[in-house]
JSON list of C-alpha atoms in Angstrom, two decimals:
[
{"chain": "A", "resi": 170, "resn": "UNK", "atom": "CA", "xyz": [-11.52, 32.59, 30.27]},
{"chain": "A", "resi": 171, "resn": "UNK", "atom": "CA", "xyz": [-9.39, 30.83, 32.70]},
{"chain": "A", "resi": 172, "resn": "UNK", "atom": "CA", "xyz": [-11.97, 28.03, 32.96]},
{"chain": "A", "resi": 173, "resn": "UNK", "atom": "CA", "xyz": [-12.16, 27.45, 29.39]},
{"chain": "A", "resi": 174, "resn": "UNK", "atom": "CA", "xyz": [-8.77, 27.34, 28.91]},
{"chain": "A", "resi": 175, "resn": "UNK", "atom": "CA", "xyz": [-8.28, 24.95, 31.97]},
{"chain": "A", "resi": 176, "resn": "UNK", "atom": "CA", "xyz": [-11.58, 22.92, 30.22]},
{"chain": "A", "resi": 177, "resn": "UNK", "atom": "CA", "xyz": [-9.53, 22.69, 26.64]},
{"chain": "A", "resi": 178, "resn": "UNK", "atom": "CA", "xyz": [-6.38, 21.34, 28.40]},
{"chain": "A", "resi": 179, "resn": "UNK", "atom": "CA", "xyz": [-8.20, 18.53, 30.33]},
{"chain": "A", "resi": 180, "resn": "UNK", "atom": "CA", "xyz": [-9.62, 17.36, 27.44]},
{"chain": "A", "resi": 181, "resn": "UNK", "atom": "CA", "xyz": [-6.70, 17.32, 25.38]},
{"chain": "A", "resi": 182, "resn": "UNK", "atom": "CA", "xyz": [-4.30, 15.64, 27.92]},
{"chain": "A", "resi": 183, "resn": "UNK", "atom": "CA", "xyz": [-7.31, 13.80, 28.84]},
{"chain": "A", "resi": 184, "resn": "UNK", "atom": "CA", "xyz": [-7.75, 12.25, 24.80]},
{"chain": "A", "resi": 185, "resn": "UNK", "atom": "CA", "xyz": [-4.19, 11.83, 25.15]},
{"chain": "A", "resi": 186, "resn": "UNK", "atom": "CA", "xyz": [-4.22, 9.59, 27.45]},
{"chain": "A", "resi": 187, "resn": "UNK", "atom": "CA", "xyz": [-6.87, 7.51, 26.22]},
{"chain": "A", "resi": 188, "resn": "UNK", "atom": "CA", "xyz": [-4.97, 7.23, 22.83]},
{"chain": "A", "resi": 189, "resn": "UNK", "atom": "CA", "xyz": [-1.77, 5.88, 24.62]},
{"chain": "A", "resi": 190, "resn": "UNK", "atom": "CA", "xyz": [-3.89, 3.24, 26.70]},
{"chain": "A", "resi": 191, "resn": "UNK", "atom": "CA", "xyz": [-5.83, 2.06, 23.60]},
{"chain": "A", "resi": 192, "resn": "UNK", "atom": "CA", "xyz": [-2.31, 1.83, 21.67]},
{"chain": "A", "resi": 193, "resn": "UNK", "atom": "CA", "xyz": [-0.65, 0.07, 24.64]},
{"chain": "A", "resi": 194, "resn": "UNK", "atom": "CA", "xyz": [-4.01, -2.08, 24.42]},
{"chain": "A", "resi": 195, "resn": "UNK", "atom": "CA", "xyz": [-3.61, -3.11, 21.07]},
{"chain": "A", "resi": 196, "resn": "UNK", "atom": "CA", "xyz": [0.07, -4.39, 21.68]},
{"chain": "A", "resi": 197, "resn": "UNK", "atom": "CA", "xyz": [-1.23, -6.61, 24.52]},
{"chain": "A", "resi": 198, "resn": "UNK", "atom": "CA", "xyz": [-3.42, -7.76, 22.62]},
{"chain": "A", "resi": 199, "resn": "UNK", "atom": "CA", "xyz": [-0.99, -8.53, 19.93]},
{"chain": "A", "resi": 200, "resn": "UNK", "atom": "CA", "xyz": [1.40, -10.20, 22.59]},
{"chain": "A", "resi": 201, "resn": "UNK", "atom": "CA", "xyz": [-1.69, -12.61, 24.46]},
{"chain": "A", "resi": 202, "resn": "UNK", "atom": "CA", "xyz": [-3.95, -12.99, 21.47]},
{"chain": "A", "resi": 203, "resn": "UNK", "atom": "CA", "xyz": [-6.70, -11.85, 24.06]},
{"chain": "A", "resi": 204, "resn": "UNK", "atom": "CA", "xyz": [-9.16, -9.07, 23.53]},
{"chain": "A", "resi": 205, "resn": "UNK", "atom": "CA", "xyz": [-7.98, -6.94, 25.81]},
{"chain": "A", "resi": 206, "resn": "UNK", "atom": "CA", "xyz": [-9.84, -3.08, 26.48]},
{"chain": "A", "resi": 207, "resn": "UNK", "atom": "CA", "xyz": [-7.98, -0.49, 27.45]},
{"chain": "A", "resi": 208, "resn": "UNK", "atom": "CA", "xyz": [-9.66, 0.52, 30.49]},
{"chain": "A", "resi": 209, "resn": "UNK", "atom": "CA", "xyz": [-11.42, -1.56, 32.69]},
{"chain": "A", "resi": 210, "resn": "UNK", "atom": "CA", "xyz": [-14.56, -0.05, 32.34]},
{"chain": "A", "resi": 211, "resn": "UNK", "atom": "CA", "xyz": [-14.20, 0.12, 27.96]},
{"chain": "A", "resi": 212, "resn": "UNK", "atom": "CA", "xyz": [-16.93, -1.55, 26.30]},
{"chain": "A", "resi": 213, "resn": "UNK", "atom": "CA", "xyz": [-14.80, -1.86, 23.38]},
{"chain": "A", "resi": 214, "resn": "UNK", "atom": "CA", "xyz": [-11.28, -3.24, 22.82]},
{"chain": "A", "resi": 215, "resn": "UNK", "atom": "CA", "xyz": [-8.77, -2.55, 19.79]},
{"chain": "A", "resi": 216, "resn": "UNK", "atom": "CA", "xyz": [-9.35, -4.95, 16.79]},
{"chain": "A", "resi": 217, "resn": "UNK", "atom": "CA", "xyz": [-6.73, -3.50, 14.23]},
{"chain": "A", "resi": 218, "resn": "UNK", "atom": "CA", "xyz": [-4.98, -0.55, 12.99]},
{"chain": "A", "resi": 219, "resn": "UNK", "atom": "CA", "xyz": [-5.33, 1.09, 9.81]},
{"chain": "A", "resi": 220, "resn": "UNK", "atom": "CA", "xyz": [-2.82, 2.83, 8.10]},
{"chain": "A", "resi": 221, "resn": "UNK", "atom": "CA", "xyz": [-2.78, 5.55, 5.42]},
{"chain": "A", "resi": 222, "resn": "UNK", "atom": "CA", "xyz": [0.75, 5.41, 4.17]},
{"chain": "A", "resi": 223, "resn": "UNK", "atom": "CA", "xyz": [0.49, 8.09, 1.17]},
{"chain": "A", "resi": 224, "resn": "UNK", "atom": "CA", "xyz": [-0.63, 10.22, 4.30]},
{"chain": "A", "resi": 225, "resn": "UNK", "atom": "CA", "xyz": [1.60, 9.36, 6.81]},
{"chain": "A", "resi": 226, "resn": "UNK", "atom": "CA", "xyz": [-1.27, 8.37, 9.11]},
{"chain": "A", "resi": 227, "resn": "UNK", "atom": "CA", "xyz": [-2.07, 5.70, 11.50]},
{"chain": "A", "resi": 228, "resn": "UNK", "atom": "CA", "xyz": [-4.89, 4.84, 13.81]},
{"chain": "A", "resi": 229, "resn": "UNK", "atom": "CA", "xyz": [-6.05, 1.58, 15.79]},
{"chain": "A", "resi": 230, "resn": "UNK", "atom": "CA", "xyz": [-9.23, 0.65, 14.74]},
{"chain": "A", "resi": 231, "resn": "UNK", "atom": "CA", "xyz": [-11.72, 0.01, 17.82]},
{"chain": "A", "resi": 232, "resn": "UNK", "atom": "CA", "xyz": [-14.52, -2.40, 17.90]},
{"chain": "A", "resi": 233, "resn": "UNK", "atom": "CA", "xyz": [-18.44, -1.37, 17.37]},
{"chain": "A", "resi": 234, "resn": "UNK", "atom": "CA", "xyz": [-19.27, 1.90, 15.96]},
{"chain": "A", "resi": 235, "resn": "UNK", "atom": "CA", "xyz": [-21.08, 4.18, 19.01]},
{"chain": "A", "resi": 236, "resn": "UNK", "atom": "CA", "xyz": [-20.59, 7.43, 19.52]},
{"chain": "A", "resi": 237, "resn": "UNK", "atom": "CA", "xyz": [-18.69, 6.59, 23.07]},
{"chain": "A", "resi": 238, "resn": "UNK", "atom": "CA", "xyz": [-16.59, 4.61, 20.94]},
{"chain": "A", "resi": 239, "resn": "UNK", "atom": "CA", "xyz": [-16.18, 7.27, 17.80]},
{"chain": "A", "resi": 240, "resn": "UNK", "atom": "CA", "xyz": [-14.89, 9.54, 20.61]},
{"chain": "A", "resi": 241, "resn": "UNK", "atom": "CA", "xyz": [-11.52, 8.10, 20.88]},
{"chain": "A", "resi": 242, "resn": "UNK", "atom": "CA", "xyz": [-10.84, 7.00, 17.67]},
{"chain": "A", "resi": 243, "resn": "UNK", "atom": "CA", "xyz": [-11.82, 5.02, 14.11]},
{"chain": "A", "resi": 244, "resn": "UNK", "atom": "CA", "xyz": [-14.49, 1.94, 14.66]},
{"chain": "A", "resi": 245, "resn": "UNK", "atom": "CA", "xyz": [-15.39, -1.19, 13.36]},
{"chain": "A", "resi": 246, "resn": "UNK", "atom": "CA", "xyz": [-19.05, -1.33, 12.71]},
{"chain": "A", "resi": 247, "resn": "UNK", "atom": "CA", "xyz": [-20.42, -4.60, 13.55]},
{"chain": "A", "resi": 248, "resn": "UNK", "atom": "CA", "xyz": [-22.74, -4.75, 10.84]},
{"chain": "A", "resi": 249, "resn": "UNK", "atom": "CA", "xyz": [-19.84, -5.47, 8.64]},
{"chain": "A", "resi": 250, "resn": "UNK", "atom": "CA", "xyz": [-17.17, -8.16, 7.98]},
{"chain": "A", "resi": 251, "resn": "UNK", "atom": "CA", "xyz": [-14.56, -8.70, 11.18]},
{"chain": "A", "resi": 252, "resn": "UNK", "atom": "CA", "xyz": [-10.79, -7.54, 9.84]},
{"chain": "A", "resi": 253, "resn": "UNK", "atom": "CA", "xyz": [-9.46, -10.13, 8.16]},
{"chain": "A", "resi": 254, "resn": "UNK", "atom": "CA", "xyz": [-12.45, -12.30, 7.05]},
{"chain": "A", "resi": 255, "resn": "UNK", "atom": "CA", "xyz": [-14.20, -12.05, 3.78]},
{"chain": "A", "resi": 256, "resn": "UNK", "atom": "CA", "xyz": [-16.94, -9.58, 2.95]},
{"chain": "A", "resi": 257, "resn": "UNK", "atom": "CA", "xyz": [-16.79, -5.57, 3.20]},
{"chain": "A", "resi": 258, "resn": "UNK", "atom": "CA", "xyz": [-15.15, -4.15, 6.15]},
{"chain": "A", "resi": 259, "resn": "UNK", "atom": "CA", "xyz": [-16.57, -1.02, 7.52]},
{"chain": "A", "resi": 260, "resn": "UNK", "atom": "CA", "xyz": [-14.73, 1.86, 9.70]},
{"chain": "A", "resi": 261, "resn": "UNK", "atom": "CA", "xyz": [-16.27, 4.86, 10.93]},
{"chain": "A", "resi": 262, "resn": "UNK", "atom": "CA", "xyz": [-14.80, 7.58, 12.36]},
{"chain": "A", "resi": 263, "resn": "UNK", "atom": "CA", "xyz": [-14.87, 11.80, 12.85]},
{"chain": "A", "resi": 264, "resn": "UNK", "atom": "CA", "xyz": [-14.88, 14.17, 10.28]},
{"chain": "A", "resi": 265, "resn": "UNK", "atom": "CA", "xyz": [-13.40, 16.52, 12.50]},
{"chain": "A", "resi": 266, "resn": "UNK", "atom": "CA", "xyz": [-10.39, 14.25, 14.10]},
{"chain": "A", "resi": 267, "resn": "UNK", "atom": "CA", "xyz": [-8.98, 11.22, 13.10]},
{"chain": "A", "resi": 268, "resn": "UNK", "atom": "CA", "xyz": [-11.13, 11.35, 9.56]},
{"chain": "A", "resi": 269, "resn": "UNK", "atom": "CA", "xyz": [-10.24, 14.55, 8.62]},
{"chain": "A", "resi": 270, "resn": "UNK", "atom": "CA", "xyz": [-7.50, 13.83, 6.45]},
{"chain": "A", "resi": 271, "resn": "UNK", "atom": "CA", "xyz": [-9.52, 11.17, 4.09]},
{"chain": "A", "resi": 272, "resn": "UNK", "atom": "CA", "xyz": [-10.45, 14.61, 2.26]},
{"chain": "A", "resi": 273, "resn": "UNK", "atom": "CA", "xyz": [-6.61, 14.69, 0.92]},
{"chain": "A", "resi": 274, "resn": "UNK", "atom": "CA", "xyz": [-7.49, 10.41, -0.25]},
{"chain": "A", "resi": 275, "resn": "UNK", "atom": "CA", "xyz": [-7.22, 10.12, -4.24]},
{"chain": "A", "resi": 276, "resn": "UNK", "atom": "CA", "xyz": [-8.45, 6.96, -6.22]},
{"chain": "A", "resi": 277, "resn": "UNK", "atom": "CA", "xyz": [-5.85, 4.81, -6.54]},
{"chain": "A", "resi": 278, "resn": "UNK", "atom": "CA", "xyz": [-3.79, 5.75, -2.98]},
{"chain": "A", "resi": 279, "resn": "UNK", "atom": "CA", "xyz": [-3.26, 2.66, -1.03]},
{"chain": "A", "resi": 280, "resn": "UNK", "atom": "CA", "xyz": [-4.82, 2.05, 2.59]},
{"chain": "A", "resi": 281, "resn": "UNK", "atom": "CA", "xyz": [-3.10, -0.94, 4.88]},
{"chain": "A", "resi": 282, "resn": "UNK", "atom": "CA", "xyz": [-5.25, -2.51, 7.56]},
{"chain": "A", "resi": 283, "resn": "UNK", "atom": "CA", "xyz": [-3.68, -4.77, 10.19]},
{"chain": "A", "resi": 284, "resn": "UNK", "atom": "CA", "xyz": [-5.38, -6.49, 12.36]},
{"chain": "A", "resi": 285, "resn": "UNK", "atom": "CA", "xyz": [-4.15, -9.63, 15.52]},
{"chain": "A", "resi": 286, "resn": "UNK", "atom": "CA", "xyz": [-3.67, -13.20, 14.54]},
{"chain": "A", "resi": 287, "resn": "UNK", "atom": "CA", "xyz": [-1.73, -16.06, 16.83]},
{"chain": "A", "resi": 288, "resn": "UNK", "atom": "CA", "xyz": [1.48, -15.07, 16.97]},
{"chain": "A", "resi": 289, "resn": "UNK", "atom": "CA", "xyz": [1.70, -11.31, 15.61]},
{"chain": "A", "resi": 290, "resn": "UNK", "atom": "CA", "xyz": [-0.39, -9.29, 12.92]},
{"chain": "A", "resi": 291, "resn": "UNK", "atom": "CA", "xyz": [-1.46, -9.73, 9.67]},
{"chain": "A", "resi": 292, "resn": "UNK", "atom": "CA", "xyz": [-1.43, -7.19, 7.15]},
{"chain": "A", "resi": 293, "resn": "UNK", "atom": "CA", "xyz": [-3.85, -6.42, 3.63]},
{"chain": "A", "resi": 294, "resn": "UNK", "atom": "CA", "xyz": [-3.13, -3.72, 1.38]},
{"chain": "A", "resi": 295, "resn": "UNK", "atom": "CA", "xyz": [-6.08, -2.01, -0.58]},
{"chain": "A", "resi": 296, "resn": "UNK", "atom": "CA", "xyz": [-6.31, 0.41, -3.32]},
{"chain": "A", "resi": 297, "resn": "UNK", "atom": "CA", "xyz": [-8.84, 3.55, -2.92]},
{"chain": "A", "resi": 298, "resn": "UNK", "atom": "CA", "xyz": [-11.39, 2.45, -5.73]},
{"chain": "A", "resi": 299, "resn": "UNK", "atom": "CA", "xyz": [-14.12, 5.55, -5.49]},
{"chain": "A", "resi": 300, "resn": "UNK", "atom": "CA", "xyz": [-14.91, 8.02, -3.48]},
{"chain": "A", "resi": 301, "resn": "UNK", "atom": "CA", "xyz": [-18.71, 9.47, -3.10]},
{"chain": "A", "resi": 302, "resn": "UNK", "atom": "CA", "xyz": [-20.49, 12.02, -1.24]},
{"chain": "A", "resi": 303, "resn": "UNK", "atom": "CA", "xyz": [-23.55, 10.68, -0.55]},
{"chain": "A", "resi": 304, "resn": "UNK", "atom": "CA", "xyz": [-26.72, 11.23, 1.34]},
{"chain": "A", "resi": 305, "resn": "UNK", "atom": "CA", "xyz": [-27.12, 8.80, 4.96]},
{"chain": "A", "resi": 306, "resn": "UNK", "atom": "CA", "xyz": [-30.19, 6.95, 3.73]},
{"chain": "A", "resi": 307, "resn": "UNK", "atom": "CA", "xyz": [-27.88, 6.11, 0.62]},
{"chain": "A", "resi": 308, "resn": "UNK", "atom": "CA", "xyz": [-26.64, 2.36, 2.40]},
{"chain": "A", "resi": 309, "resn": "UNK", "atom": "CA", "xyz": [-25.76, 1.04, -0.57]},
{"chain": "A", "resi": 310, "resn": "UNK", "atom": "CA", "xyz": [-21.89, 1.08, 0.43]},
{"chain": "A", "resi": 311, "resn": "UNK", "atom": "CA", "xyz": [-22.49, -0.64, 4.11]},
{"chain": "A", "resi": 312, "resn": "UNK", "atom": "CA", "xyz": [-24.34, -3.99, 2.75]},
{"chain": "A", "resi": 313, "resn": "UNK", "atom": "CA", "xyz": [-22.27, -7.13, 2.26]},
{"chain": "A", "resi": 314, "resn": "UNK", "atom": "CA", "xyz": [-20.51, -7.50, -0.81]},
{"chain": "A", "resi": 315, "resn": "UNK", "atom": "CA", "xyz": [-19.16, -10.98, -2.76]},
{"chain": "A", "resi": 316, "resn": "UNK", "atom": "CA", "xyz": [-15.78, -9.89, -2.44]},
{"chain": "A", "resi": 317, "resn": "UNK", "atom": "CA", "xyz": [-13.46, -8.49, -0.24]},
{"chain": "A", "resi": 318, "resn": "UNK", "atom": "CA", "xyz": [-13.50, -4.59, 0.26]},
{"chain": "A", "resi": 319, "resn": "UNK", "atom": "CA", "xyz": [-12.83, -2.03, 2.73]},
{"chain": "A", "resi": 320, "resn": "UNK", "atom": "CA", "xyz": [-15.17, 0.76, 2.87]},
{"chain": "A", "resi": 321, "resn": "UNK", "atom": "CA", "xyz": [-14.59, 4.31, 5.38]},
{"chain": "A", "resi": 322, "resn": "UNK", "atom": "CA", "xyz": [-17.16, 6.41, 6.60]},
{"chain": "A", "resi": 323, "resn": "UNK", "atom": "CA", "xyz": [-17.58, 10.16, 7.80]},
{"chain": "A", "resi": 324, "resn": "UNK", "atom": "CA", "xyz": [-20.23, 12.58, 7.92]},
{"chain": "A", "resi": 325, "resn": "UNK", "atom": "CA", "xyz": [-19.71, 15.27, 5.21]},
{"chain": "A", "resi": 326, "resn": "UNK", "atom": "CA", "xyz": [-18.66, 18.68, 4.57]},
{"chain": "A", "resi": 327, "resn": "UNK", "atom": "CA", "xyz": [-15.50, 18.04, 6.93]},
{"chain": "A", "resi": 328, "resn": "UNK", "atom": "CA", "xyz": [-14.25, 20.52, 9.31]},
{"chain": "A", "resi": 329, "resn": "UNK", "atom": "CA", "xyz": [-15.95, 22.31, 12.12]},
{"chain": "A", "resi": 330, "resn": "UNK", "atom": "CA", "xyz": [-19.19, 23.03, 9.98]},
{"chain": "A", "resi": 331, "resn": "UNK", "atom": "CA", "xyz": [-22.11, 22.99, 12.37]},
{"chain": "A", "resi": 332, "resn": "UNK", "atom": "CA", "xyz": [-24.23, 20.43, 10.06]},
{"chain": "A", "resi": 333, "resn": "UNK", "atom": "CA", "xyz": [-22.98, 17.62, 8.68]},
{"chain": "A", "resi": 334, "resn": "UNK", "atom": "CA", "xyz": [-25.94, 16.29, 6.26]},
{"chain": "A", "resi": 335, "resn": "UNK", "atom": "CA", "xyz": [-23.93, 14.24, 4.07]},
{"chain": "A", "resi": 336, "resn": "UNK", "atom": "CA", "xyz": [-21.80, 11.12, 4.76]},
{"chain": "A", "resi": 337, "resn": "UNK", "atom": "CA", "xyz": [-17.89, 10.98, 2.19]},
{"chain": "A", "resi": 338, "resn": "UNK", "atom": "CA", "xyz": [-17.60, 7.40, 1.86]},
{"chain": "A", "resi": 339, "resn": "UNK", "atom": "CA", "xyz": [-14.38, 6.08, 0.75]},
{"chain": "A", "resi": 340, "resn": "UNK", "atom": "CA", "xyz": [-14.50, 2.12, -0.94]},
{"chain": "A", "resi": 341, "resn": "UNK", "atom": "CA", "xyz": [-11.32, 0.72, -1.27]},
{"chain": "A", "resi": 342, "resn": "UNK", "atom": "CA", "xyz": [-10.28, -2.69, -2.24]},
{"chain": "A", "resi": 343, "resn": "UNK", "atom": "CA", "xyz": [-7.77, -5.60, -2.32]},
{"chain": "A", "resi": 344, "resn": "UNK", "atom": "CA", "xyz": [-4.32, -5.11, -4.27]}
]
């Protein structure tokens, strides 16, 4: 018992820790307008922070959806538009952790993402548009799209269910 208790505190302090360094990342990168990852061994760096403020929640978004990445936080999957330019932006993250609380998301709620630009951040507001539980060969919501949207992704039911067959997709859009 000892062990596994000893096991559950490491890991905590130890995600922690790696949420401080990727926040104190994200400021430095804010403050030299240079990628900048917060270890020296990341393969991934912060590219914006997303902001749920009907929620009170806040995360910084990492670069390139992976499961190494998804382990410390929401990411930007490549195969979507870069925060800030045109096109649908795409953000994956757990449906047991930082995702968990897109279950309380109604249409209509308004998401903020931020992301680094010379000089400070920039800021976009969106409006929840739909929400959809839908199977993972259903793509439909990750291909481009003419205008500007923000679309999160988690597997589906949430919780600590040991299956997760569907994906909860939330598409939100400019204000």
């Amino acid at each position: 018992g000892a062990v596994l208790a000893g096991r559950a505190l490491y890991l905590r302090g130890k995600a922690e820790l790696a949420s401080l360094l990727i926040r104190k990342a994200y400021d430095e990168t804010l403050r030299t307008d240079r990628e900048t990852p917060p270890w020296p061994w990341a393969d991934t760096f912060p590219v914006g922070r997303l902001v749920v403020p009907g929620l009170s929640r806040e995360w910084v978004v990492l670069e390139g959806t992976s499961p190494r990445n998804l382990a410390f936080g929401p990411t930007r999957s490549m195969s979507g538009a870069r925060l800030g330019q045109p096109g649908n932006v795409i953000v994956a993250g757990h449906r047991t952790a930082e995702f968990r609380s897109l279950e309380r998301l109604q249409r209509g709620d308004t998401l903020r993402l931020a992301w680094p630009v010379r000089g400070g951040e920039r800021l976009r507001d969106y409006r929840v548009a739909a929400l959809a539980v839908v199977s993972p060969d259903d793509t439909g919501w990750l291909q481009p799209t003419d205008g500007d949207a923000l679309t999160l992704v988690t597997c589906y039911p949430f919780g600590a269910s040991p299956t997760s067959p569907l994906r909860y997709v939330v598409r939100a859009l400019p204000r």
